PDB file of C-alpha atoms and ligand atoms in Angstrom:
ATOM      1  CA  ALA A   1       9.284 144.491 -89.388  1.00 43.00           C
ATOM      2  CA  LYS A   2       8.682 143.206 -85.807  1.00 45.00           C
ATOM      3  CA  SER A   3       5.005 142.792 -86.184  1.00 49.00           C
ATOM      4  CA  ALA A   4       5.502 140.970 -89.379  1.00 51.00           C
ATOM      5  CA  GLY A   5       7.880 138.613 -87.643  1.00 49.00           C
ATOM      6  CA  ARG A   6       5.355 137.902 -85.070  1.00 53.00           C
ATOM      7  CA  ALA A   7       2.788 137.110 -87.614  1.00 53.00           C
ATOM      8  CA  ASN A   8       5.083 134.739 -89.245  1.00 56.00           C
ATOM      9  CA  PHE A   9       5.879 133.146 -85.914  1.00 55.00           C
ATOM     10  CA  HIS A  10       2.175 132.577 -85.321  1.00 57.00           C
ATOM     11  CA  PHE A  11       1.702 131.207 -88.568  1.00 56.00           C
ATOM     12  CA  TYR A  12       4.448 128.797 -88.268  1.00 56.00           C
ATOM     13  CA  GLN A  13       3.435 127.650 -84.868  1.00 59.00           C
ATOM     14  CA  SER A  14      -0.125 126.837 -85.972  1.00 60.00           C
ATOM     15  CA  ALA A  15       1.235 124.991 -89.049  1.00 60.00           C
ATOM     16  CA  MET A  16       3.358 122.687 -86.618  1.00 61.00           C
ATOM     17  CA  THR A  17       0.408 122.195 -84.424  1.00 75.00           C
ATOM     18  CA  SER A  18      -1.788 121.068 -87.004  1.00 82.00           C
ATOM     19  CA  THR A  19       0.778 118.554 -88.223  1.00 84.00           C
ATOM     20  CA  ALA A  20       0.995 117.306 -84.605  1.00 85.00           C
ATOM     21  CA  VAL A  21      -2.937 116.986 -84.442  1.00 87.00           C
ATOM     22  CA  GLU A  22      -2.689 115.203 -87.961  1.00 87.00           C
ATOM     23  CA  ASN A  23       0.010 112.738 -86.722  1.00 89.00           C
ATOM     24  CA  LEU A  24      -1.968 112.034 -83.606  1.00 91.00           C
ATOM     25  CA  LYS A  25      -5.176 111.289 -85.620  1.00 92.00           C
ATOM     26  CA  LEU A  26      -3.219 109.084 -87.921  1.00 93.00           C
ATOM     27  CA  GLU A  27      -1.764 107.266 -84.770  1.00 95.00           C
ATOM     28  CA  ASN A  28      -5.197 106.684 -83.442  1.00 95.00           C
ATOM     29  CA  ASP A  29      -6.411 105.310 -86.815  1.00 96.00           C
ATOM     30  CA  LEU A  30      -3.478 103.111 -87.340  1.00 96.00           C
ATOM     31  CA  ARG A  31      -4.285 101.372 -83.897  1.00 94.00           C
ATOM     32  CA  GLN A  32      -7.544 100.135 -85.599  1.00 96.00           C
ATOM     33  CA  ALA A  33      -6.127  99.582 -88.958  1.00 96.00           C
ATOM     34  CA  LEU A  34      -5.061  95.961 -88.500  1.00 92.00           C
ATOM     35  CA  ASP A  35      -8.188  95.032 -86.872  1.00 92.00           C
ATOM     36  CA  ASN A  36     -10.099  96.793 -89.492  1.00 96.00           C
ATOM     37  CA  ASN A  37      -8.398  95.000 -92.329  1.00 96.00           C
ATOM     38  CA  GLU A  38      -7.140  98.429 -93.781  1.00 98.00           C
ATOM     39  CA  LEU A  39      -3.509  97.191 -94.239  1.00 98.00           C
ATOM     40  CA  VAL A  40      -2.610  95.403 -97.206  1.00 97.00           C
ATOM     41  CA  VAL A  41       0.862  94.010 -98.373  1.00 98.00           C
ATOM     42  CA  TYR A  42       2.033  94.629-101.914  1.00 98.00           C
ATOM     43  CA  PHE A  43       4.957  93.007-103.552  1.00 98.00           C
ATOM     44  CA  GLN A  44       7.430  94.480-105.877  1.00 98.00           C
ATOM     45  CA  PRO A  45       9.280  91.852-107.983  1.00 98.00           C
ATOM     46  CA  LYS A  46      13.103  91.802-108.085  1.00 98.00           C
ATOM     47  CA  PHE A  47      14.549  90.742-111.486  1.00 98.00           C
ATOM     48  CA  ASP A  48      17.909  89.557-112.728  1.00 98.00           C
ATOM     49  CA  SER A  49      19.822  90.905-115.653  1.00 96.00           C
ATOM     50  CA  GLU A  50      17.816  88.687-117.868  1.00 96.00           C
ATOM     51  CA  GLN A  51      14.561  90.493-116.563  1.00 95.00           C
ATOM     52  CA  GLU A  52      13.368  86.997-114.989  1.00 96.00           C
ATOM     53  CA  ILE A  53      11.667  87.487-111.644  1.00 97.00           C
ATOM     54  CA  VAL A  54      13.876  86.314-108.917  1.00 97.00           C
ATOM     55  CA  GLY A  55      12.406  87.615-105.673  1.00 98.00           C
ATOM     56  CA  ALA A  56      10.102  90.382-104.402  1.00 98.00           C
ATOM     57  CA  GLU A  57       9.963  92.900-101.628  1.00 98.00           C
ATOM     58  CA  ALA A  58       6.992  93.164 -99.351  1.00 98.00           C
ATOM     59  CA  LEU A  59       5.641  96.863 -99.148  1.00 98.00           C
ATOM     60  CA  ILE A  60       2.933  97.788 -96.845  1.00 98.00           C
ATOM     61  CA  ARG A  61      -0.100  99.840 -97.988  1.00 97.00           C
ATOM     62  CA  TRP A  62      -2.580 101.516 -95.710  1.00 97.00           C
ATOM     63  CA  MET A  63      -6.282 101.975 -97.332  1.00 97.00           C
ATOM     64  CA  HIS A  64      -7.581 104.563 -94.816  1.00 96.00           C
ATOM     65  CA  PRO A  65     -11.447 104.781 -94.995  1.00 95.00           C
ATOM     66  CA  GLU A  66     -11.396 108.648 -95.467  1.00 94.00           C
ATOM     67  CA  LEU A  67      -7.945 109.563 -96.647  1.00 93.00           C
ATOM     68  CA  GLY A  68      -7.512 106.892 -99.174  1.00 95.00           C
ATOM     69  CA  MET A  69      -3.992 105.353 -99.746  1.00 94.00           C
ATOM     70  CA  VAL A  70      -1.542 106.601 -97.021  1.00 94.00           C
ATOM     71  CA  SER A  71       1.980 106.428 -98.005  1.00 94.00           C
ATOM     72  CA  PRO A  72       4.269 104.334 -95.919  1.00 97.00           C
ATOM     73  CA  ALA A  73       6.771 107.161 -95.750  1.00 95.00           C
ATOM     74  CA  LYS A  74       4.124 109.040 -93.909  1.00 94.00           C
ATOM     75  CA  PHE A  75       2.763 106.333 -91.356  1.00 97.00           C
ATOM     76  CA  ILE A  76       5.869 103.951 -90.819  1.00 97.00           C
ATOM     77  CA  PRO A  77       7.530 106.777 -88.761  1.00 96.00           C
ATOM     78  CA  ILE A  78       4.428 107.363 -86.775  1.00 96.00           C
ATOM     79  CA  ALA A  79       4.222 103.445 -86.225  1.00 97.00           C
ATOM     80  CA  GLU A  80       7.903 103.365 -85.180  1.00 96.00           C
ATOM     81  CA  GLN A  81       7.331 106.134 -82.506  1.00 95.00           C
ATOM     82  CA  SER A  82       4.062 104.513 -81.076  1.00 95.00           C
ATOM     83  CA  LEU A  83       5.748 100.998 -81.357  1.00 96.00           C
ATOM     84  CA  LEU A  84       2.516  99.910 -83.487  1.00 97.00           C
ATOM     85  CA  ILE A  85       5.349  98.917 -85.724  1.00 97.00           C
ATOM     86  CA  ILE A  86       5.874  95.775 -83.614  1.00 97.00           C
ATOM     87  CA  ASP A  87       2.538  94.319 -84.352  1.00 97.00           C
ATOM     88  CA  ILE A  88       2.330  95.689 -87.924  1.00 98.00           C
ATOM     89  CA  GLY A  89       5.774  94.271 -88.585  1.00 98.00           C
ATOM     90  CA  ARG A  90       4.794  90.700 -87.393  1.00 97.00           C
ATOM     91  CA  TRP A  91       1.653  90.877 -89.487  1.00 98.00           C
ATOM     92  CA  VAL A  92       3.645  91.577 -92.720  1.00 98.00           C
ATOM     93  CA  PHE A  93       6.116  88.855 -91.835  1.00 98.00           C
ATOM     94  CA  GLU A  94       3.033  86.430 -91.407  1.00 98.00           C
ATOM     95  CA  GLN A  95       1.675  87.530 -94.869  1.00 98.00           C
ATOM     96  CA  CYS A  96       5.112  86.764 -96.574  1.00 98.00           C
ATOM     97  CA  CYS A  97       5.118  83.309 -95.062  1.00 98.00           C
ATOM     98  CA  ASP A  98       1.587  82.838 -96.309  1.00 98.00           C
ATOM     99  CA  LEU A  99       2.482  83.821 -99.722  1.00 98.00           C
ATOM    100  CA  ILE A 100       5.601  81.493 -99.741  1.00 98.00           C
ATOM    101  CA  ASN A 101       3.294  78.618 -98.661  1.00 97.00           C
ATOM    102  CA  GLU A 102       0.604  79.544-101.258  1.00 97.00           C
ATOM    103  CA  LEU A 103       3.162  79.554-104.063  1.00 97.00           C
ATOM    104  CA  SER A 104       4.362  76.185-102.808  1.00 96.00           C
ATOM    105  CA  ASP A 105       0.608  74.693-102.686  1.00 96.00           C
ATOM    106  CA  LYS A 106       0.058  76.021-106.223  1.00 95.00           C
ATOM    107  CA  ASN A 107       3.342  74.540-107.484  1.00 95.00           C
ATOM    108  CA  LEU A 108       4.459  77.920-108.533  1.00 95.00           C
ATOM    109  CA  THR A 109       8.174  78.885-108.607  1.00 94.00           C
ATOM    110  CA  ILE A 110       8.923  80.028-105.102  1.00 96.00           C
ATOM    111  CA  VAL A 111      11.096  83.010-104.951  1.00 97.00           C
ATOM    112  CA  PRO A 112      12.741  84.475-101.858  1.00 98.00           C
ATOM    113  CA  ILE A 113      10.474  87.530-100.287  1.00 98.00           C
ATOM    114  CA  ALA A 114      12.205  90.426 -98.607  1.00 98.00           C
ATOM    115  CA  VAL A 115      10.670  91.918 -95.621  1.00 98.00           C
ATOM    116  CA  ASN A 116      11.557  95.472 -94.349  1.00 98.00           C
ATOM    117  CA  LEU A 117      12.662  95.578 -90.505  1.00 97.00           C
ATOM    118  CA  SER A 118      12.749  98.821 -88.799  1.00 96.00           C
ATOM    119  CA  ALA A 119      15.543  99.502 -86.290  1.00 94.00           C
ATOM    120  CA  VAL A 120      12.734  99.566 -83.540  1.00 95.00           C
ATOM    121  CA  GLU A 121      11.893  95.900 -84.418  1.00 96.00           C
ATOM    122  CA  PHE A 122      15.519  94.671 -84.887  1.00 96.00           C
ATOM    123  CA  ASN A 123      16.460  96.011 -81.510  1.00 93.00           C
ATOM    124  CA  ARG A 124      13.847  94.150 -79.479  1.00 95.00           C
ATOM    125  CA  ASP A 125      15.100  91.301 -77.409  1.00 94.00           C
ATOM    126  CA  ASP A 126      12.272  88.983 -78.569  1.00 96.00           C
ATOM    127  CA  LEU A 127      12.893  89.666 -82.221  1.00 96.00           C
ATOM    128  CA  ILE A 128      14.369  86.196 -83.279  1.00 97.00           C
ATOM    129  CA  SER A 129      11.977  84.076 -81.066  1.00 97.00           C
ATOM    130  CA  HIS A 130       9.088  86.081 -82.573  1.00 97.00           C
ATOM    131  CA  LEU A 131      10.357  85.390 -86.232  1.00 98.00           C
ATOM    132  CA  LEU A 132      11.158  81.659 -85.481  1.00 98.00           C
ATOM    133  CA  GLY A 133       7.856  81.441 -83.791  1.00 98.00           C
ATOM    134  CA  ILE A 134       5.856  82.569 -87.130  1.00 98.00           C
ATOM    135  CA  LEU A 135       8.023  80.462 -89.489  1.00 98.00           C
ATOM    136  CA  ASP A 136       7.288  77.394 -87.105  1.00 98.00           C
ATOM    137  CA  LYS A 137       3.678  78.109 -86.901  1.00 98.00           C
ATOM    138  CA  THR A 138       3.240  78.596 -90.540  1.00 97.00           C
ATOM    139  CA  GLN A 139       5.816  75.848 -91.443  1.00 97.00           C
ATOM    140  CA  THR A 140       7.815  78.244 -93.630  1.00 98.00           C
ATOM    141  CA  ASN A 141      11.324  77.527 -94.970  1.00 97.00           C
ATOM    142  CA  PRO A 142      13.451  80.359 -93.719  1.00 98.00           C
ATOM    143  CA  ASN A 143      15.727  80.201 -96.813  1.00 98.00           C
ATOM    144  CA  TYR A 144      12.943  82.017 -98.605  1.00 98.00           C
ATOM    145  CA  ILE A 145      12.738  84.981 -96.214  1.00 98.00           C
ATOM    146  CA  GLU A 146      15.246  87.900 -96.642  1.00 98.00           C
ATOM    147  CA  LEU A 147      15.351  90.795 -94.121  1.00 98.00           C
ATOM    148  CA  GLU A 148      15.966  94.308 -95.154  1.00 98.00           C
ATOM    149  CA  LEU A 149      17.670  96.414 -92.534  1.00 95.00           C
ATOM    150  CA  THR A 150      19.039  99.962 -92.689  1.00 92.00           C
ATOM    151  CA  GLU A 151      22.329 101.230 -91.333  1.00 88.00           C
ATOM    152  CA  SER A 152      20.562 102.664 -88.195  1.00 86.00           C
ATOM    153  CA  VAL A 153      20.036  99.174 -86.729  1.00 83.00           C
ATOM    154  CA  ALA A 154      23.688  99.293 -85.946  1.00 75.00           C
ATOM    155  CA  LEU A 155      23.871 102.586 -84.307  1.00 73.00           C
ATOM    156  CA  THR A 156      23.602 101.626 -80.619  1.00 75.00           C
ATOM    157  CA  ASN A 157      25.378  98.367 -79.609  1.00 85.00           C
ATOM    158  CA  LYS A 158      27.872  96.889 -82.481  1.00 87.00           C
ATOM    159  CA  ASP A 159      28.360  93.692 -80.669  1.00 91.00           C
ATOM    160  CA  ILE A 160      24.762  92.951 -80.055  1.00 92.00           C
ATOM    161  CA  CYS A 161      23.968  93.971 -83.575  1.00 92.00           C
ATOM    162  CA  ILE A 162      26.282  91.497 -85.145  1.00 94.00           C
ATOM    163  CA  GLN A 163      25.359  88.766 -82.608  1.00 95.00           C
ATOM    164  CA  ARG A 164      21.691  89.096 -83.710  1.00 96.00           C
ATOM    165  CA  MET A 165      22.500  89.308 -87.303  1.00 96.00           C
ATOM    166  CA  THR A 166      24.569  86.149 -87.047  1.00 97.00           C
ATOM    167  CA  ALA A 167      21.850  84.401 -85.162  1.00 97.00           C
ATOM    168  CA  LEU A 168      19.339  85.388 -87.972  1.00 98.00           C
ATOM    169  CA  ARG A 169      21.695  84.046 -90.560  1.00 98.00           C
ATOM    170  CA  GLU A 170      22.052  80.847 -88.790  1.00 98.00           C
ATOM    171  CA  SER A 171      18.346  80.350 -88.762  1.00 98.00           C
ATOM    172  CA  GLY A 172      18.461  80.351 -92.515  1.00 98.00           C
ATOM    173  CA  MET A 173      17.071  83.899 -93.460  1.00 98.00           C
ATOM    174  CA  SER A 174      19.275  86.207 -95.470  1.00 98.00           C
ATOM    175  CA  LEU A 175      20.042  89.807 -94.722  1.00 98.00           C
ATOM    176  CA  ALA A 176      20.228  92.821 -97.022  1.00 97.00           C
ATOM    177  CA  MET A 177      21.588  96.371 -96.186  1.00 95.00           C
ATOM    178  CA  ASP A 178      18.890  98.676 -97.471  1.00 95.00           C
ATOM    179  CA  ASP A 179      19.325 102.354 -98.681  1.00 92.00           C
ATOM    180  CA  PHE A 180      23.086 101.741 -98.828  1.00 90.00           C
ATOM    181  CA  GLY A 181      25.035 104.664 -99.137  1.00 84.00           C
ATOM    182  CA  THR A 182      22.661 107.047 -97.182  1.00 86.00           C
ATOM    183  CA  GLY A 183      23.751 106.261 -93.672  1.00 81.00           C
ATOM    184  CA  PHE A 184      26.892 106.824 -91.831  1.00 72.00           C
ATOM    185  CA  SER A 185      28.288 103.495 -91.027  1.00 73.00           C
ATOM    186  CA  SER A 186      31.984 103.018 -91.833  1.00 78.00           C
ATOM    187  CA  LEU A 187      33.301 100.519 -94.261  1.00 82.00           C
ATOM    188  CA  SER A 188      35.375  98.585 -91.517  1.00 81.00           C
ATOM    189  CA  TYR A 189      31.845  98.134 -89.752  1.00 82.00           C
ATOM    190  CA  LEU A 190      30.162  97.101 -92.796  1.00 87.00           C
ATOM    191  CA  GLN A 191      33.005  94.416 -93.336  1.00 89.00           C
ATOM    192  CA  GLU A 192      32.003  92.851 -89.934  1.00 91.00           C
ATOM    193  CA  LEU A 193      28.339  92.432 -90.611  1.00 93.00           C
ATOM    194  CA  PRO A 194      27.194  89.074 -91.821  1.00 96.00           C
ATOM    195  CA  LEU A 195      25.195  90.475 -94.963  1.00 96.00           C
ATOM    196  CA  ASN A 196      24.176  88.795 -98.124  1.00 98.00           C
ATOM    197  CA  THR A 197      23.306  91.760-100.052  1.00 97.00           C
ATOM    198  CA  LEU A 198      23.733  95.523-100.609  1.00 95.00           C
ATOM    199  CA  LYS A 199      20.638  97.547-102.010  1.00 96.00           C
ATOM    200  CA  ILE A 200      21.998 100.580-103.566  1.00 94.00           C
ATOM    201  CA  ASP A 201      19.721 103.446-102.628  1.00 93.00           C
ATOM    202  CA  GLN A 202      17.445 104.928-105.422  1.00 94.00           C
ATOM    203  CA  GLN A 203      18.915 108.404-105.048  1.00 93.00           C
ATOM    204  CA  PHE A 204      22.227 107.193-106.716  1.00 93.00           C
ATOM    205  CA  VAL A 205      20.329 105.167-109.318  1.00 95.00           C
ATOM    206  CA  ARG A 206      18.133 108.171-110.230  1.00 94.00           C
ATOM    207  CA  ASN A 207      21.255 110.425-110.763  1.00 93.00           C
ATOM    208  CA  ILE A 208      23.121 107.971-112.980  1.00 94.00           C
ATOM    209  CA  GLU A 209      22.207 109.994-116.147  1.00 90.00           C
ATOM    210  CA  LEU A 210      22.952 113.209-114.493  1.00 88.00           C
ATOM    211  CA  GLY A 211      26.791 112.817-114.106  1.00 82.00           C
ATOM    212  CA  GLU A 212      29.719 111.256-113.246  1.00 84.00           C
ATOM    213  CA  SER A 213      29.647 111.352-109.489  1.00 88.00           C
ATOM    214  CA  SER A 214      26.623 109.159-109.074  1.00 89.00           C
ATOM    215  CA  GLN A 215      28.129 106.834-111.692  1.00 94.00           C
ATOM    216  CA  ALA A 216      31.226 106.663-109.539  1.00 93.00           C
ATOM    217  CA  ILE A 217      29.357 105.921-106.322  1.00 91.00           C
ATOM    218  CA  VAL A 218      27.318 103.407-108.098  1.00 94.00           C
ATOM    219  CA  LYS A 219      30.449 101.673-109.505  1.00 95.00           C
ATOM    220  CA  ALA A 220      32.308 101.885-106.178  1.00 93.00           C
ATOM    221  CA  VAL A 221      29.422 100.181-104.220  1.00 91.00           C
ATOM    222  CA  MET A 222      29.317  97.288-106.835  1.00 94.00           C
ATOM    223  CA  ALA A 223      33.159  96.888-106.462  1.00 94.00           C
ATOM    224  CA  LEU A 224      32.689  96.864-102.590  1.00 92.00           C
ATOM    225  CA  ALA A 225      30.026  94.362-102.668  1.00 93.00           C
ATOM    226  CA  LYS A 226      32.078  92.034-105.069  1.00 93.00           C
ATOM    227  CA  GLY A 227      35.052  92.332-102.767  1.00 92.00           C
ATOM    228  CA  LEU A 228      32.942  91.380 -99.717  1.00 93.00           C
ATOM    229  CA  SER A 229      31.240  88.619-101.569  1.00 95.00           C
ATOM    230  CA  MET A 230      27.781  90.329-101.310  1.00 96.00           C
ATOM    231  CA  SER A 231      25.346  90.718-104.173  1.00 97.00           C
ATOM    232  CA  VAL A 232      23.937  93.957-105.252  1.00 97.00           C
ATOM    233  CA  VAL A 233      20.402  95.220-105.947  1.00 98.00           C
ATOM    234  CA  ALA A 234      19.681  98.391-107.591  1.00 97.00           C
ATOM    235  CA  GLU A 235      16.380 100.057-106.405  1.00 97.00           C
ATOM    236  CA  GLY A 236      14.461 102.830-108.253  1.00 97.00           C
ATOM    237  CA  VAL A 237      15.431 101.718-111.744  1.00 98.00           C
ATOM    238  CA  GLU A 238      13.210 103.702-113.867  1.00 98.00           C
ATOM    239  CA  THR A 239      14.855 104.046-117.327  1.00 97.00           C
ATOM    240  CA  PRO A 240      16.544 101.631-119.701  1.00 97.00           C
ATOM    241  CA  GLU A 241      19.704 103.888-119.352  1.00 96.00           C
ATOM    242  CA  GLN A 242      19.872 103.276-115.774  1.00 97.00           C
ATOM    243  CA  PHE A 243      19.379  99.690-116.252  1.00 98.00           C
ATOM    244  CA  ASN A 244      22.033  99.398-118.922  1.00 97.00           C
ATOM    245  CA  PHE A 245      24.500 101.291-117.065  1.00 97.00           C
ATOM    246  CA  LEU A 246      24.045  99.089-114.018  1.00 97.00           C
ATOM    247  CA  ALA A 247      24.194  95.797-116.134  1.00 97.00           C
ATOM    248  CA  GLU A 248      27.305  96.873-117.807  1.00 96.00           C
ATOM    249  CA  ASN A 249      28.846  97.475-114.484  1.00 95.00           C
ATOM    250  CA  GLY A 250      27.881  94.020-113.010  1.00 95.00           C
ATOM    251  CA  CYS A 251      24.724  94.690-111.135  1.00 97.00           C
ATOM    252  CA  ASP A 252      23.232  91.345-109.992  1.00 98.00           C
ATOM    253  CA  PHE A 253      19.498  92.359-109.342  1.00 98.00           C
ATOM    254  CA  TYR A 254      16.991  95.101-110.188  1.00 98.00           C
ATOM    255  CA  GLN A 255      14.101  96.676-108.801  1.00 98.00           C
ATOM    256  CA  GLY A 256      11.998  99.591-110.015  1.00 98.00           C
ATOM    257  CA  TYR A 257       9.151 100.987-112.050  1.00 98.00           C
ATOM    258  CA  LEU A 258      10.857 100.183-115.324  1.00 98.00           C
ATOM    259  CA  LEU A 259      10.296  96.262-114.566  1.00 98.00           C
ATOM    260  CA  SER A 260       7.491  96.452-112.152  1.00 98.00           C
ATOM    261  CA  LYS A 261       5.704  98.672-109.596  1.00 98.00           C
ATOM    262  CA  PRO A 262       4.693  97.156-106.302  1.00 98.00           C
ATOM    263  CA  ILE A 263       1.594  95.088-107.044  1.00 98.00           C
ATOM    264  CA  PRO A 264      -1.190  93.175-105.074  1.00 98.00           C
ATOM    265  CA  LYS A 265      -0.480  89.690-104.306  1.00 98.00           C
ATOM    266  CA  VAL A 266      -2.804  88.148-106.812  1.00 97.00           C
ATOM    267  CA  ASP A 267      -1.034  90.052-109.447  1.00 98.00           C
ATOM    268  CA  PHE A 268       2.408  88.968-108.276  1.00 98.00           C
ATOM    269  CA  MET A 269       1.177  85.458-108.246  1.00 97.00           C
ATOM    270  CA  ALA A 270       0.016  85.802-111.767  1.00 96.00           C
ATOM    271  CA  LYS A 271       3.319  87.086-113.047  1.00 96.00           C
ATOM    272  CA  LEU A 272       5.007  83.702-111.454  1.00 95.00           C
ATOM    273  CA  GLU A 273       2.236  81.752-113.075  1.00 92.00           C
ATOM    274  CA  ALA A 274       3.382  83.133-116.289  1.00 87.00           C
ATOM    275  CA  LYS A 275       7.028  82.406-115.692  1.00 81.00           C
ATOM    276  CA  LYS A 276       6.121  78.802-114.780  1.00 70.00           C
TER     277      LYS A 276
HETATM  278  P1  LIG B 301      12.085 101.342 -99.067  1.00 94.93           P
HETATM  279  O1  LIG B 301      12.255 100.002 -98.198  1.00 94.93           O
HETATM  280  O2  LIG B 301      13.525 101.807 -99.420  1.00 94.93           O
HETATM  281  O3  LIG B 301      11.350 100.796-100.319  1.00 94.93           O
HETATM  282  C1  LIG B 301      11.528 101.435-101.684  1.00 94.93           C
HETATM  283  C2  LIG B 301      10.407 102.385-101.846  1.00 94.93           C
HETATM  284  O4  LIG B 301      10.701 102.835-103.242  1.00 94.93           O
HETATM  285  C3  LIG B 301       9.042 101.996-101.991  1.00 94.93           C
HETATM  286  O5  LIG B 301       8.307 103.021-101.554  1.00 94.93           O
HETATM  287  C4  LIG B 301       8.843 101.618-103.347  1.00 94.93           C
HETATM  288  O6  LIG B 301       7.470 101.627-103.802  1.00 94.93           O
HETATM  289  C5  LIG B 301       9.573 102.699-103.996  1.00 94.93           C
HETATM  290  N1  LIG B 301       9.900 102.265-105.335  1.00 94.93           N
HETATM  291  C6  LIG B 301      10.174 101.237-105.868  1.00 94.93           C
HETATM  292  N2  LIG B 301      10.603 101.389-107.225  1.00 94.93           N
HETATM  293  C7  LIG B 301      10.718 102.733-107.473  1.00 94.93           C
HETATM  294  C8  LIG B 301      10.968 103.442-108.817  1.00 94.93           C
HETATM  295  O7  LIG B 301      11.350 102.953-109.610  1.00 94.93           O
HETATM  296  N3  LIG B 301      10.872 104.949-108.489  1.00 94.93           N
HETATM  297  C9  LIG B 301      10.376 105.498-107.384  1.00 94.93           C
HETATM  298  N4  LIG B 301      10.370 106.707-107.377  1.00 94.93           N
HETATM  299  N5  LIG B 301      10.044 104.650-106.345  1.00 94.93           N
HETATM  300  C10 LIG B 301      10.306 103.348-106.230  1.00 94.93           C
HETATM  301  P2  LIG B 301       7.083 102.778-100.546  1.00 94.93           P
HETATM  302  O8  LIG B 301       6.324 101.531-100.673  1.00 94.93           O
HETATM  303  O9  LIG B 301       6.217 104.027-100.404  1.00 94.93           O
HETATM  304  O10 LIG B 301       7.699 102.410 -99.061  1.00 94.93           O
HETATM  305  C11 LIG B 301       8.378 103.583 -98.414  1.00 94.93           C
HETATM  306  C12 LIG B 301       9.172 103.085 -97.263  1.00 94.93           C
HETATM  307  O11 LIG B 301       8.462 102.717 -96.139  1.00 94.93           O
HETATM  308  C13 LIG B 301      10.260 101.778 -97.639  1.00 94.93           C
HETATM  309  O12 LIG B 301      11.320 102.150 -98.207  1.00 94.93           O
HETATM  310  C14 LIG B 301      10.352 101.241 -96.114  1.00 94.93           C
HETATM  311  O13 LIG B 301      11.441 102.045 -95.471  1.00 94.93           O
HETATM  312  C15 LIG B 301       9.171 101.505 -95.574  1.00 94.93           C
HETATM  313  N6  LIG B 301       8.223 100.431 -95.471  1.00 94.93           N
HETATM  314  C16 LIG B 301       7.340  99.890 -96.413  1.00 94.93           C
HETATM  315  N7  LIG B 301       6.761  98.752 -96.038  1.00 94.93           N
HETATM  316  C17 LIG B 301       7.193  98.386 -94.639  1.00 94.93           C
HETATM  317  C18 LIG B 301       7.200  97.444 -93.950  1.00 94.93           C
HETATM  318  O14 LIG B 301       6.415  96.459 -94.055  1.00 94.93           O
HETATM  319  N8  LIG B 301       7.833  97.404 -92.627  1.00 94.93           N
HETATM  320  C19 LIG B 301       8.645  98.551 -92.424  1.00 94.93           C
HETATM  321  N9  LIG B 301       9.346  98.461 -91.328  1.00 94.93           N
HETATM  322  N10 LIG B 301       8.937  99.415 -93.352  1.00 94.93           N
HETATM  323  C20 LIG B 301       8.261  99.630 -94.590  1.00 94.93           C
HETATM  324 CA1  LIG B 302      13.353  98.150 -98.415  1.00 94.93          CA
HETATM  325 CA1  LIG B 303      15.420 101.170 -99.996  1.00 94.93          CA
HETATM  326 CA1  LIG B 304      14.164 104.109 -98.604  1.00 94.93          CA
END
């Protein structure tokens, strides 16, 4: 039994090491990815209950020369740890400003574009000056930008967090709480944050058909949002049953494969062209 345990231990250790090596390689490759034009921004449309496009979320994609498409779930954590997320995040933000200006130039309907902001980005002292710098440089109306934050931004210093969020709101951008219901912030905390929108996490949406407890959570989040005068986006809507349940319970906006996957910019613009 002892020797078997030891063999397992060795196996486990070498498995960990290969993950570490793999991550180190990814980090090195990621350093070049921006310069090599391997990063692309996709847009996932957001819909209202009439299934009209009312916005989109920018989601980054990495076309790795050898590995093919690498999921952001895999490389965003590496980008956060290595602080590469700072440059990547600014680049994504610029791409979104460019899209808004292109829509305006082509006389297409302009819809707000949501950008994900990691806690690492949010907690930088130069966050606001950088975002305002890009808005100014690209002459973009901040009313068309929404920032998606997670509850982790508020973990360290509550007062600074509220101050920074207030400044972002005053600059004209809007704020959404992403993955709502999966973090651990208290409701009294939530009440103090100047948010426009709550995004119900897809794990609750996915389980709507499975039973009453997820249905109860979804209903509670919608009631909470109404009470705090925030709008609600449901993410990960995959079935008509989920859509109908959400619609019957007063959900404002919908995002998910049922309505559209994240798509390249040209395809997103074509959808807006059709709408016009
Ligand atoms: P997220 O912000 O929660 O984004 C939603 C994720 O759900 C996206 O995964 C999206 O493609 C996926 N999704 C949308 N609809 C459905 C559906 O109906 N079913 C299922 N199963 N999935 C759906 P994605 O694009 O792989 O992104 C994963 C995460 O990576 C994002 O989660 C976000 O946290 C992060 N991320 C992506 N782009 C950026 C970025 O530009 N900056 C930062 N900081 N993080 C990003
Ligand atoms: Ca998001
Ligand atoms: Ca989310
Ligand atoms: Ca998520």
